[in-house]
Each structure stands twice: as C-alpha cells, then as structure tokens.
XYZ file of C-alpha atoms in Angstrom:
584
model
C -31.683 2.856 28.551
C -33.665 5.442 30.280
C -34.388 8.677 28.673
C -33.093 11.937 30.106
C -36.031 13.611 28.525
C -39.034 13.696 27.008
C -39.175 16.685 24.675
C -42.625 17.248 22.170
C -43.162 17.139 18.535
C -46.352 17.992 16.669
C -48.412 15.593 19.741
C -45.689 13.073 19.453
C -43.631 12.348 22.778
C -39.802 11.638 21.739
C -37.753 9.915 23.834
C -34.136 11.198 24.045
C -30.927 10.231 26.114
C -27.983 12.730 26.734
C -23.898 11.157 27.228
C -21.798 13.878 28.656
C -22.905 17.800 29.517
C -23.446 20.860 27.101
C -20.676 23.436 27.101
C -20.212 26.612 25.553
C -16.807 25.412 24.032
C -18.550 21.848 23.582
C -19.719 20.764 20.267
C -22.913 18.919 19.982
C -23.419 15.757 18.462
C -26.489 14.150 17.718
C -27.242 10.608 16.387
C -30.596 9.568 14.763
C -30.704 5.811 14.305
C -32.265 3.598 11.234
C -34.213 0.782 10.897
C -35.339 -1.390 12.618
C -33.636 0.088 15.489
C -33.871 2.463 18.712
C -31.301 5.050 20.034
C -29.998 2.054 22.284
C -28.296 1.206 18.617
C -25.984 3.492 19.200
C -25.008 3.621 23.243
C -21.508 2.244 22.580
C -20.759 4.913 20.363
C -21.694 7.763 22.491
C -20.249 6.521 25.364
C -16.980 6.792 23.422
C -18.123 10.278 21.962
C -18.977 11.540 24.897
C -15.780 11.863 26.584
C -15.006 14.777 24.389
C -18.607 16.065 23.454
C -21.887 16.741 24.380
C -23.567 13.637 23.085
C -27.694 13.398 22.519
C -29.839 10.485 20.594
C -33.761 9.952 20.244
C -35.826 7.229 19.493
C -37.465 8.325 16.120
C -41.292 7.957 16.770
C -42.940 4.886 16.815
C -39.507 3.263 17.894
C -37.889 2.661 21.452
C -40.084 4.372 24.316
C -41.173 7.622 22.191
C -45.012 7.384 20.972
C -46.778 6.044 17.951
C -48.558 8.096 15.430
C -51.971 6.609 14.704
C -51.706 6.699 11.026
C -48.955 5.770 8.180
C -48.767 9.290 6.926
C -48.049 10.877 9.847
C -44.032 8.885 9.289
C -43.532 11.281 6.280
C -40.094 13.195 5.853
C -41.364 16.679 7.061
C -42.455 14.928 10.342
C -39.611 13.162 10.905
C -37.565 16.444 10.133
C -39.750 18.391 12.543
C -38.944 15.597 15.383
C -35.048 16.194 14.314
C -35.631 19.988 14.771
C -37.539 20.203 18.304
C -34.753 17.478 19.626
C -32.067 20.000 18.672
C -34.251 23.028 19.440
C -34.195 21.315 23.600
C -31.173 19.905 23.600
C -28.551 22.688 21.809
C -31.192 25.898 21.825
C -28.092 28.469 20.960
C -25.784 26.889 18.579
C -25.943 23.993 15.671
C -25.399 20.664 15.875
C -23.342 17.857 13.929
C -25.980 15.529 12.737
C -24.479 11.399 12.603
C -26.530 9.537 11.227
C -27.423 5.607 10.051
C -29.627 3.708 7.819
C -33.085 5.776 7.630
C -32.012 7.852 10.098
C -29.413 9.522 7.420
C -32.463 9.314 5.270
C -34.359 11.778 7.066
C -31.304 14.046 8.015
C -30.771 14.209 4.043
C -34.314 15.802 3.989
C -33.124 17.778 6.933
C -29.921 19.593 5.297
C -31.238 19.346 1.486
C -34.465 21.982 2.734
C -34.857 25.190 5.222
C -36.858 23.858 7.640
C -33.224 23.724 9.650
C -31.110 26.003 7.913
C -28.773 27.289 10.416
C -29.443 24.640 13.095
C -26.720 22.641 11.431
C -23.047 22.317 11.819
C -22.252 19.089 9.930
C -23.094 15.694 8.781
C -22.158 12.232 8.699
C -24.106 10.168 6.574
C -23.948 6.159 7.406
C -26.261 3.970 4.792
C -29.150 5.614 3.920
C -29.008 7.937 1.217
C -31.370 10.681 -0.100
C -34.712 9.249 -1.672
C -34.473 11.751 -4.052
C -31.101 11.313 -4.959
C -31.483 8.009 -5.295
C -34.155 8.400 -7.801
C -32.015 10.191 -9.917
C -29.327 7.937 -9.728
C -31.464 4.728 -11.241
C -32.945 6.664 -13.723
C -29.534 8.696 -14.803
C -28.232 4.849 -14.924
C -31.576 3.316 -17.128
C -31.512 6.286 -19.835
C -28.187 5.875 -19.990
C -28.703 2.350 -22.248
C -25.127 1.580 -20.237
C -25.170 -2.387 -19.417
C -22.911 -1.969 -16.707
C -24.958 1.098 -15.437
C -27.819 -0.951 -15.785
C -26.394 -3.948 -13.899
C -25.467 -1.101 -11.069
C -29.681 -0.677 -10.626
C -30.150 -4.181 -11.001
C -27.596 -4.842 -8.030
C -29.012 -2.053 -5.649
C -32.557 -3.880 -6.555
C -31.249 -7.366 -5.320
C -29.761 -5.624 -2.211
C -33.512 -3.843 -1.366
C -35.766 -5.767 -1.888
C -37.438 -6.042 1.401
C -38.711 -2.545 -0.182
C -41.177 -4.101 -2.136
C -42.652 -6.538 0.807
C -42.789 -3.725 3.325
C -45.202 -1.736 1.204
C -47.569 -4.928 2.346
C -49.944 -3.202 4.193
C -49.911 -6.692 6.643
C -46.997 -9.193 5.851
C -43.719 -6.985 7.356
C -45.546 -6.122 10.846
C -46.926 -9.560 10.860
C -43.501 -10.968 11.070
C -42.025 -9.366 13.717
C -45.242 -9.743 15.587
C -44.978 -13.518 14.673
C -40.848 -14.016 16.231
C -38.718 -12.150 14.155
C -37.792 -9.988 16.884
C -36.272 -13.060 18.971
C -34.290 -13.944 15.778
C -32.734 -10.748 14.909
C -29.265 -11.034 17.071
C -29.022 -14.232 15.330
C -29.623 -13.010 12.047
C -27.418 -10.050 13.080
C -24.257 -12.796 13.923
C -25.230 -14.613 10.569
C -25.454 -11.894 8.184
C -23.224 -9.217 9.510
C -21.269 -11.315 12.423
C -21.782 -9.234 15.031
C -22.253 -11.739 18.152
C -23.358 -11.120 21.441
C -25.904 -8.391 20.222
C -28.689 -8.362 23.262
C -32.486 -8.112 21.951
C -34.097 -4.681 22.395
C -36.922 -5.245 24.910
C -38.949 -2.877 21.812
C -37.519 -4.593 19.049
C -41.292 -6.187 17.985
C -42.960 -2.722 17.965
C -39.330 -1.180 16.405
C -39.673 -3.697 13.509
C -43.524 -3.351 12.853
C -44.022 0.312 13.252
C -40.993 1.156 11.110
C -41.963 -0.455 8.233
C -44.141 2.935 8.054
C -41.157 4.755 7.076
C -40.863 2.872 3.911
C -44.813 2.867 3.303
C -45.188 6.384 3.747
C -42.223 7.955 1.897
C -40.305 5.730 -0.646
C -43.306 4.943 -3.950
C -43.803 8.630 -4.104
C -40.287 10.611 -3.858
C -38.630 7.432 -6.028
C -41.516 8.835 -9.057
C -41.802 12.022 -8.074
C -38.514 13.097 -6.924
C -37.077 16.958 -6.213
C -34.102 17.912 -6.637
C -31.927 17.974 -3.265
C -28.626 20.295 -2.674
C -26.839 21.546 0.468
C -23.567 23.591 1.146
C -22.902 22.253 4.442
C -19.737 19.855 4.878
C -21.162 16.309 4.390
C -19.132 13.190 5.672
C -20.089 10.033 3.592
C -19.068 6.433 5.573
C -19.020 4.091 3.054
C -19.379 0.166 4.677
C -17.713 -2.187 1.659
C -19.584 -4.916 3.547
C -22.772 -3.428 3.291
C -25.325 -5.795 2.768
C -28.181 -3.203 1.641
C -26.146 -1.018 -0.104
C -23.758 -1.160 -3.378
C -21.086 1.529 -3.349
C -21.956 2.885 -7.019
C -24.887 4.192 -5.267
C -23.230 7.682 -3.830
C -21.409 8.082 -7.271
C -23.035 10.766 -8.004
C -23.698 12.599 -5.003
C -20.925 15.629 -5.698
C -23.683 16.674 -8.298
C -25.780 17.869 -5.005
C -23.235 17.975 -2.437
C -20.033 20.084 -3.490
C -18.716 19.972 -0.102
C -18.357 16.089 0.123
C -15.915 13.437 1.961
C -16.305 10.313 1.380
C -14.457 7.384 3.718
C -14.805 3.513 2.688
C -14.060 1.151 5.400
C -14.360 -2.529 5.613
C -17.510 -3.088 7.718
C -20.674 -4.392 7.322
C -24.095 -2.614 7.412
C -24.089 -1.774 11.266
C -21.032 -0.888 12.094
C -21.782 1.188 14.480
C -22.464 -1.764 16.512
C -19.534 -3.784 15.004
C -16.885 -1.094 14.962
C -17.857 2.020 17.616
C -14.441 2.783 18.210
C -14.012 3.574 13.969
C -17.463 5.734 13.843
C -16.269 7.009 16.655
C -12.723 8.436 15.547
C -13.938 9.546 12.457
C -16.929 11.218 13.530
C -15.296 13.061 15.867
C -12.554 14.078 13.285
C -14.798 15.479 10.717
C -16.395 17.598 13.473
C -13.337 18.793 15.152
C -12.617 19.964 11.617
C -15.605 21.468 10.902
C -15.097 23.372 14.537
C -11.231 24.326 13.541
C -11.093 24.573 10.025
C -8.109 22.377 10.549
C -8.078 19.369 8.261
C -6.043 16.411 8.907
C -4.340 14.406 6.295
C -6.831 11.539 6.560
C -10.060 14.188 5.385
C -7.859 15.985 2.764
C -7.746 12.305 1.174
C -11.207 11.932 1.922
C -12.404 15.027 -0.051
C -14.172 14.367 -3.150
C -12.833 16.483 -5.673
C -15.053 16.742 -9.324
C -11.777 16.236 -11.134
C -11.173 12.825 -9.502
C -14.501 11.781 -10.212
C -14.949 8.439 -12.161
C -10.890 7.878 -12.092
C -10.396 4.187 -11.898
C -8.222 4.493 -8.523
C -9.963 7.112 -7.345
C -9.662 7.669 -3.649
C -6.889 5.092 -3.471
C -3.769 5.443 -1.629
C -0.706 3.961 -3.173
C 3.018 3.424 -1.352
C 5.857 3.256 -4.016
C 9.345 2.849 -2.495
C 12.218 4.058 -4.902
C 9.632 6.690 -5.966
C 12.381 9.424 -6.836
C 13.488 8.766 -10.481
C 13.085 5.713 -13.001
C 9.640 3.621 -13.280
C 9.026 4.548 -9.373
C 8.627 7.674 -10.019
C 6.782 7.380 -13.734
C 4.547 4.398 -11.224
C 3.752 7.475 -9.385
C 2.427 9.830 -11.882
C 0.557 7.153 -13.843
C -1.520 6.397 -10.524
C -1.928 10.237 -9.440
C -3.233 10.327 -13.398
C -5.755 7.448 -12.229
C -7.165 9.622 -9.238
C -4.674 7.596 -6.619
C -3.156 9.368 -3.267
C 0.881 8.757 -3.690
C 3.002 7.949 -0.612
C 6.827 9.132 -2.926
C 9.154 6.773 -0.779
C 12.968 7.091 -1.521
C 16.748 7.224 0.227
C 17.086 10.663 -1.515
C 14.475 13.211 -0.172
C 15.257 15.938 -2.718
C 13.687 13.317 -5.639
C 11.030 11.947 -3.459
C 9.688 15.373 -2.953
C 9.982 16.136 -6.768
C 7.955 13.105 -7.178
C 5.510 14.219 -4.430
C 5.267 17.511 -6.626
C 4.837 16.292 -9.817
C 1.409 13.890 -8.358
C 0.258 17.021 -6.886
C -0.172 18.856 -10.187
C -2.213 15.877 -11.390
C -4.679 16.230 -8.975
C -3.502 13.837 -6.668
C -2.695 14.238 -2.842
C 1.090 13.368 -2.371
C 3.520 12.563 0.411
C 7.497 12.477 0.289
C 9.471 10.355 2.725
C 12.579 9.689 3.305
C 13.782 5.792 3.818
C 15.966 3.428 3.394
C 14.521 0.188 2.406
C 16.735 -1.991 4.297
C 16.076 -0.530 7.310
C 13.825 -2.354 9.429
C 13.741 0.914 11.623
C 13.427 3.596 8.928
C 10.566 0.828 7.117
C 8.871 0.459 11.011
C 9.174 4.150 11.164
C 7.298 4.543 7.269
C 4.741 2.084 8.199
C 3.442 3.934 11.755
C 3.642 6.930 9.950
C 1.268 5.353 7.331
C -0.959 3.858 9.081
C -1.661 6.799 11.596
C -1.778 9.453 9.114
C -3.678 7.802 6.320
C -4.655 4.548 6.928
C -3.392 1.180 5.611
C -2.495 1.745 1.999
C -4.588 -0.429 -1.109
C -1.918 -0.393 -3.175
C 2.401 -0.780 -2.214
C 4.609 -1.024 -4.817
C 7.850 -2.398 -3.604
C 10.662 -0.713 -5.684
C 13.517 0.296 -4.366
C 16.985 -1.374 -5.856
C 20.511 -1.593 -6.246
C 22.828 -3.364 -8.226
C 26.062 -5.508 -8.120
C 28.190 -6.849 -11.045
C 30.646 -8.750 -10.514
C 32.566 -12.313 -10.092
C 30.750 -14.194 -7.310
C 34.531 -14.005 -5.705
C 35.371 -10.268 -5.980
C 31.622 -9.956 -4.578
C 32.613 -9.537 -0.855
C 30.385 -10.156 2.333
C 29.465 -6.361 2.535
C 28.491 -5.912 -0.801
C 26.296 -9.039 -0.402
C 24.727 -7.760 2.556
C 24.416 -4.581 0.958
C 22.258 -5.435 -2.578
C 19.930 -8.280 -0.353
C 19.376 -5.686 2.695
C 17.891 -2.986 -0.396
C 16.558 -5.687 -3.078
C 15.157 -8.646 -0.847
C 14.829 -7.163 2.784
C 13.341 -3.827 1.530
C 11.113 -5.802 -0.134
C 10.230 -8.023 3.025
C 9.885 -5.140 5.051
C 7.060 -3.689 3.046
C 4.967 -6.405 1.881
C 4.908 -7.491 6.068
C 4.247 -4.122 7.486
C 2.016 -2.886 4.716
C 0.360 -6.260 4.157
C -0.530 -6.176 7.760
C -2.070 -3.079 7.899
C -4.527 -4.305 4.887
C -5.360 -7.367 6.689
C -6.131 -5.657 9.627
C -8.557 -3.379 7.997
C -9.996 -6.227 6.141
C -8.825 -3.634 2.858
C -8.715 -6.018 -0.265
C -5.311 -4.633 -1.552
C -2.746 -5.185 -3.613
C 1.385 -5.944 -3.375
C 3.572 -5.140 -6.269
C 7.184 -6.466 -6.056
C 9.831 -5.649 -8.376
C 12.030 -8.199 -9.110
C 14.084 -8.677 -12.616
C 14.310 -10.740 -15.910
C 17.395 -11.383 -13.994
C 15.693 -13.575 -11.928
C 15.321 -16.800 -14.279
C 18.360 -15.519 -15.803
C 21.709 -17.126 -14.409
C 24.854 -15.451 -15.327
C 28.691 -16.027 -14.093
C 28.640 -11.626 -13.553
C 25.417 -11.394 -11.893
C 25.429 -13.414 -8.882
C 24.491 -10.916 -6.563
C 21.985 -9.008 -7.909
C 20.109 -12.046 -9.819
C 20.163 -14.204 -6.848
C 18.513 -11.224 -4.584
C 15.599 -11.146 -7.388
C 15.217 -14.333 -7.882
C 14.717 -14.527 -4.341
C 12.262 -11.541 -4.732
C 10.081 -14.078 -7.190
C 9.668 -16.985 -4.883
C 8.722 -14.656 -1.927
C 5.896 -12.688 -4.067
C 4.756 -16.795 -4.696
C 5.147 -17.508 -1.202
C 2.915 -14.422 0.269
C 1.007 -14.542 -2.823
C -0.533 -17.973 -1.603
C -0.837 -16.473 1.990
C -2.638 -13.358 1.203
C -5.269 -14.963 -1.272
C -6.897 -15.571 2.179
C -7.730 -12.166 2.679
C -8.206 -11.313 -0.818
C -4.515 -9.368 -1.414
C -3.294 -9.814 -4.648
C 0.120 -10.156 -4.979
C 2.489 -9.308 -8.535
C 5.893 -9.759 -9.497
C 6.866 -7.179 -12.411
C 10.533 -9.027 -14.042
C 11.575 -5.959 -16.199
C 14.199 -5.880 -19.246
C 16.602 -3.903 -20.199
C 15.122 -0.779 -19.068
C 16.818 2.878 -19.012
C 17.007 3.484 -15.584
C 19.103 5.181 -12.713
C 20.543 1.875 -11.656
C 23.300 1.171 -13.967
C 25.254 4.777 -13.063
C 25.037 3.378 -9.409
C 25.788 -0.458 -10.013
C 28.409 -1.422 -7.990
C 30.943 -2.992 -10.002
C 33.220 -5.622 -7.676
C 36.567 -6.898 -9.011
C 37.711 -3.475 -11.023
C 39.656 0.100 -10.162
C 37.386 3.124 -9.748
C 38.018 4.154 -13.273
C 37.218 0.760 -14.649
C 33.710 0.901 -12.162
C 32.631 4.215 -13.833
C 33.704 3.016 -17.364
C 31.623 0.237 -16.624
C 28.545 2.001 -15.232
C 28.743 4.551 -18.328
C 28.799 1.380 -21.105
C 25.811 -0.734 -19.057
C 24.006 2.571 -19.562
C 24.899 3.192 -22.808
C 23.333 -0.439 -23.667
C 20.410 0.599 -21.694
C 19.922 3.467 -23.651
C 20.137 1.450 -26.718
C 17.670 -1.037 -25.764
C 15.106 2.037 -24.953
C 12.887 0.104 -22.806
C 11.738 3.064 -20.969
C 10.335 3.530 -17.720
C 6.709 4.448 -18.683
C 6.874 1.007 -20.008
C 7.382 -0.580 -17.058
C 4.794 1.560 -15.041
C 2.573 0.684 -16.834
C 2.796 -2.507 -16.690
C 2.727 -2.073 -12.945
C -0.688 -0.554 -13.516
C -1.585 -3.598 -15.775
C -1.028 -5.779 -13.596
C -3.102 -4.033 -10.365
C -5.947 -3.571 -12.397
C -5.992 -7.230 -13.901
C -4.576 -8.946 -11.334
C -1.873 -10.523 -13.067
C 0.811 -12.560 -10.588
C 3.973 -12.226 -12.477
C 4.687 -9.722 -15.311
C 7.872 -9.915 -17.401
C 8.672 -6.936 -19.367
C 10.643 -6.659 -22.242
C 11.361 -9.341 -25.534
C 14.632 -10.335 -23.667
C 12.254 -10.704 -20.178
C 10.041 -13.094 -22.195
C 12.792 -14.603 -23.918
C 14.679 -15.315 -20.518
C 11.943 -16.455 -18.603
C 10.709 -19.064 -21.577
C 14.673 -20.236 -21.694
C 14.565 -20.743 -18.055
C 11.475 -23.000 -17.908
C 11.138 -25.017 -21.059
C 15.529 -25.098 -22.103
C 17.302 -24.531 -18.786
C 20.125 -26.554 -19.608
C 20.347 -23.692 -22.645
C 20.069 -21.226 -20.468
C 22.716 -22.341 -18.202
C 25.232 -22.679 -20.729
C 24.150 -19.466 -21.778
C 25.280 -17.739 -18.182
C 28.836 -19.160 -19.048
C 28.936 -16.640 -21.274
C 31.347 -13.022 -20.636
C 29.257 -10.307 -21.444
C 30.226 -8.062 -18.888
C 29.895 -4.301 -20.421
C-alpha cells in the first residue's frame, strides 16, 4: 500500500493510508494494528468500512514504511499514544474518532482512553486482543491471592498462551529470528495455526517482526509490577475471538471493574480475524459506532452490554430459544436460564403467554423476546429462524418444547389428528434443531439442542399410539443428530419427563369419545397429574442439568426411570404391560 500521508510525531515519520473521504456528517474510524503487523493488516477491512465512513490506518513506528526510533525506550505507551494523537490530530482535526483496534494496537489505545492525553479526541472503541497491561496485572494477581485453584489454573493458562513474552525480552534471540527466515514462514504458520490461507508476505514483515519485539521490551516487566490503575467512561466494544490462540477468555472477566460502559461480543474466530473474517469486524464495528453516533441501539448490542448484575452467571451472555415457552416447564426453562444470566427467545402459538414469559425473564435481569409460532409450520419456524439469526445471532442454546397430545384407540385416531400431534411433536421439533442447528454450525458456536420427548417414548400403550409414537420418534432423531453434530461440537439432549403437572392434559385431544366424555377425560388425566406433583420446575431443571453436564438423554420422574429400565432390560413385561386399560 502506499501512504496518503506522512504526518510527524515527536521526530518520528508515521506512515498513514486514508479509504473513503472526511465528511462533516461522516464518522471517522481509525484502526491501529498489533503485532507483528503493518496497517496493510487491515486493508480488507477498510475497504469494506469505507463505503460508509471515513476510514484512516498507520503503521505504528518502527513497522510498515513509518521510521524507527533508535532506542527501545522510545516504544513506550506515552509515545505510542502521542503517535495515536497527531494521526487523529491530521486526519479528523474538528471532531473525535472511533478507535478499532487489534493485538498491541488495542494495547496502546487502552493507554489512550484509560489517561487525558486524548480526552475528548475520542468517540469510541473497539478493542480486538490486546488488553490493558495494567489491567491485566490486576487480573493475575486478583486470581493468585485469591488461593482459588481454578483461578489459579486461569493464570497458568494465559501463561501457556504468552509465552513468547518471556523470549522477546531477549535482548537478541526474537529479532534474530525474523532476521534469520521467519518472515518467509509466517503465511504458513498463519494457514497452520489460525488457517487463514492465501495470506501474501508483507514486503516489511522482517523489520515488522524484529523492531516490534520493542513493544514488549519496553513496556510489559514494568506496568505487569508496577501497575496503575486504568478507568474510562467512554463506550468500549470488547471482540472476544473463542479461537484465540494468545488469549483465554477469563482474561476480560473483570474488565466492568474499569470500564462501566462495556459490550462484550464472542465470536468464533481465531486470533486475526480481521484477516480471516473482515466482513464480521466489519459489521460490528460499524454497528457499535453507528450507535455511538445515534444513540440507537440495536438488539444485537443491548445483548452485548455487560451488565454488573450478570456478572459471573454461568450462562451469562447466552442466548437461549425455548419453543412452547408460554406456560408449563417452557416457561419455568425460561426463568431458570434468565436466573443464570441467559438472553430468552419466549417462543409459543399463544402470544399473550409468550409475552408473559418474555416479562417475567426481563425482571430477572435477562433480555427477552416473545414470538409468536407455530411449531409445525415450516413457514412460521423459517420465519423464527431469519428473525433469529438477523436480530441476534445464531442462538447457543434451543430448547425444543412445544407439544400436544392425543389419547385414544389407534382406530378412533384419524389421519388429521395424526398429522396434527407429529406436525407439533416431531416436525416442530425437526424444524428447530435444522434451522437453529445450522445457524450454530455456521458460526462455528459450540451449542447445545434440547429436545423434549416423553417417558412415553419407551412406554407402549394400546391408548397412546399417537402421542408415544411421535416421541419415541423424537428419541431416535435427538440420537440421530446427536451423532451428526458431535462434529462440530453441538451437544444434543433428550429430556423423557413423567407425570408432570402441565397444560397438556386440559388440551389432549381425546379420539373415540363425545365432547363431554373429552373434557371429563382431560379434567381426570389432570387430576392424576396433579396427584403425581411432578412439577414443572422439576423438569427445567433438569433441562438445565443436562446443558450444563452434557447429559444425552434425561428421564424424569420414578415412573420415567421405571419405564425406560422396563423397556430395555424386560420388554416383553413392558409390552404386556401396554395391554393394559388405564385410560383416565
């Protein structure tokens, strides 16, 4: 790339390339790359960027084709911050800038927006990798006083991930490397270790590699002992890479302690994913600034906010589906994940209860959703999913619900009311472990598929043909998928409940009888139900049990275990058993 200009800092020439023109109404966006890279790092990125904003990048110094300082300690923070100011100062003289920002580059901007050297100069920022020195000080020590083992093991893991730290404060080793043919292996080692292919050398990469290692000598052994504490007010965006190779996520755990205006976005990338994935730092760079410029906050960032009452909730962050979400253990699944710090998606054929659902999350903290579907529909389900996926992003967690049920001789049971019970009990659940389980493999999201079947599913009986055959058929598909999805690490449960009190027996269609014999019915099955007491917090959570322990198939109730231990080790019992009138 060629520079557009060469603007001066402190006898240091910085080299810096402009995508797009300023505007008045146009925001400006400036990247600052890491290490060991130049601005060229990101070009794909603001190429996309720039079709909407004014769009400016530098080489920090002693990178790319700006200059190098003569000595290590002229690559300390206030330097580096100074180089960040007179870039902005040239390129956006009258109004701030939003600051995006990778590896060390996000290192330096944290020194930026944590001290006054450029209060007022800036809008925003989007932090990719590279956290604050200072804060990370305080995070290993907070985690080694706090005599924790798996607080400990946190340090010990971020350790393992850096320690090219430790070589690069070699005063020859590091630089001799590159100087030696590292440089013509780094798109290979790029392709092995993050897969990114087709990655073209940078015609600076040797002097990139060697002179950066400067960064590390100059800054990291004093700020990790002596380290200050670091706070800002502006509207921080955190991009969290799962796949980051350099980083583990517990890392940024604490940073609502200096940041109170925080958002923090995980996505399945590696460490340079703004060279994997432009189009995704793209989108969501752009969003957080067009918020930031509006005050309008889509429904993606009010996820995203970090909010101190969340904090250290096991599904924090999380975004759950849960079809039949308006009464029963759907709706008591809801509330017991909004209690764990989850987003709930209240999915149900009645809108009035799905809202109430929606309601009830919210005053547990949780961000909440009603829509109105019908399962069976592979429309209304197509319609859910787009919804979803545009909105919010592929879900982590979809519990598959919804139900209705039949009782009656296999005879009475006529073709609609077959179609009927498998288009809500077996299609509904098709329909939303294929849509949503293709969203999570497409963002590489290791998720998780609940499906709720029945007890009556290894339970054969001469009333329940319907109903048991559509859950049994419920079972084998959760196997089926379950096997599919291990590939991209989705887990996959089958919950078989009891006897539970639930809404379903005052709808159960009952085949065969007079309207007054139906309701008679419907009013003793829940009357037995009632008996039993297997109640619907039970059931949830077991659903939660089985997310957080993986578990593949859940039966729920004495009778549940009782049926499903008849069905494997005595089924000759328990098909004389299903012979058996017990119709309520």
């Amino acid at each position: 790339m060629t520079p557009s200009q060469i603007v001066q800092s402190g006898g240091i020439e910085l080299a810096v390339y402009e995508w797009g023109k300023p505007g008045k109404k146009k925001p400006t966006i400036v990247l600052v790359h890491g290490y060991p890279d130049a601005a060229s790092v990101w070009k794909a990125t603001a190429e996309i960027l720039s079709k909407r904003y004014y769009v400016v990048a530098y080489d920090v110094r002693g990178a790319g084709r700006s200059t190098t300082p003569d000595h290590t300690a002229a690559y300390a923070l206030d330097h580096l911050v100074a180089d960040l100011a007179a870039v902005v100062d040239a390129t956006s003289p009258d109004k701030p800038v939003h600051l995006v920002c990778h590896d060390w580059g996000s290192i330096q901007c944290w020194e930026a927006v944590t001290t006054e050297r450029m209060e007022g100069r800036i809008a925003s920022y989007t932090s990719i990798s590279g956290p604050s020195i200072d804060h990370a000080s305080y995070w290993i020590m907070n985690r080694l006083r706090s005599g924790s083992p798996e607080k400990i093991a946190q340090v010990g893991r971020q350790l393992a991930h850096s320690w090219y730290i430790g070589m690069f404060q070699l005063p020859v080793l590091a630089p001799a490397l590159w100087k030696g043919g590292l440089d013509k292996l780094w798109p290979t080692l790029l392709e092995k270790v993050e897969g990114i292919g087709e990655v073209e050398a940078s015609p600076t990469q040797t002097r990139d590699g060697a002179n950066g290692v400067n960064l590390y000598r100059a800054n990291f052994v004093q700020r990790l002992i002596n380290p200050q504490e670091r706070r800002t007010e502006l509207p921080v965006q955190l991009i969290v890479p799962r796949g980051d190779k350099f980083m583990v996520q517990e890392i940024w755990d604490d940073l609502p302690q200096w940041v109170p205006n925080l958002w923090r976005r995980e996505v399945d990338a590696g460490h340079w994913l703004q060279v994997s994935h432009p189009e995704l730092v793209a989108v969501q760079a752009a969003e957080f600034v067009d918020f930031v410029e509006s005050g309008e906050e889509t429904p993606a960032l009010k996820r995203a906010r970090v909010r101190e009452e969340r904090r250290g909730k096991p599904h924090s962050g999380k975004l759950v589906v849960i079809t039949g979400a308006g009464s029963g253990f759907g709706r008591e699944t809801a509330l017991l994940f909004a209690e764990a710090g989850a987003d709930i998606i209240a999915v149900d054929i009645n809108l009035e209860a799905a809202e109430r659902t929606a309601e009830l999350s919210r005053l547990l903290g949780a961000q909440a959703w009603a829509r109105q579907t019908d399962v069976g529909s592979i429309e209304q389900m197509q319609t859910l999913a787009s919804w979803v996926e545009k909105e919010l992003g592929a879900p982590d967690i979809v519990v598959n619900n919804a139900g209705i049920g039949v009782a009656g001789s296999f005879f009475d049971t006529s073709d609609a009311d077959w179609e009927r019970v498998l288009r809500v009990n077996l299609w509904g659940v098709i329909h939303g472990s294929r849509l949503f389980g293709k969203q999570m493999i497409a963002a590489g999201k290791r998720g998780h598929i609940v499906n709720v079947a029945s007890m009556g599913g290894f339970t054969p009986s001469r009333f329940m043909s319907a109903y048991n055959t559509s859950k049994a058929a419920v079972m084998m598909l959760s196997d089926c998928i379950r096997a599919e999805l291990a590939d991209h690490k989705i887990e996959v449960s089958t919950i078989c409940p009891g006897l539970s009190i639930t809404n379903i027996t005052q709808s159960t269609r009952f085949v065969g009888t007079t309207p007054e014999e139906e309701t008679r019915r419907q009013q003793n099955a829940t009357k037995l139900y009632q008996k039993r007491n297997l109640k619907p917090q039970t059931i949830a959570r077991a659903i939660l049990d089985a997310v957080e322990h993986k578990r593949a198939e859940v039966p729920v109730g004495v009778e549940a275990h009782g049926s499903r231990l008849l069905s494997r080790f005595f089924p000759a019992l328990s098909r004389r058993l299903a012979r058996l009138d017990v119709a309520p």
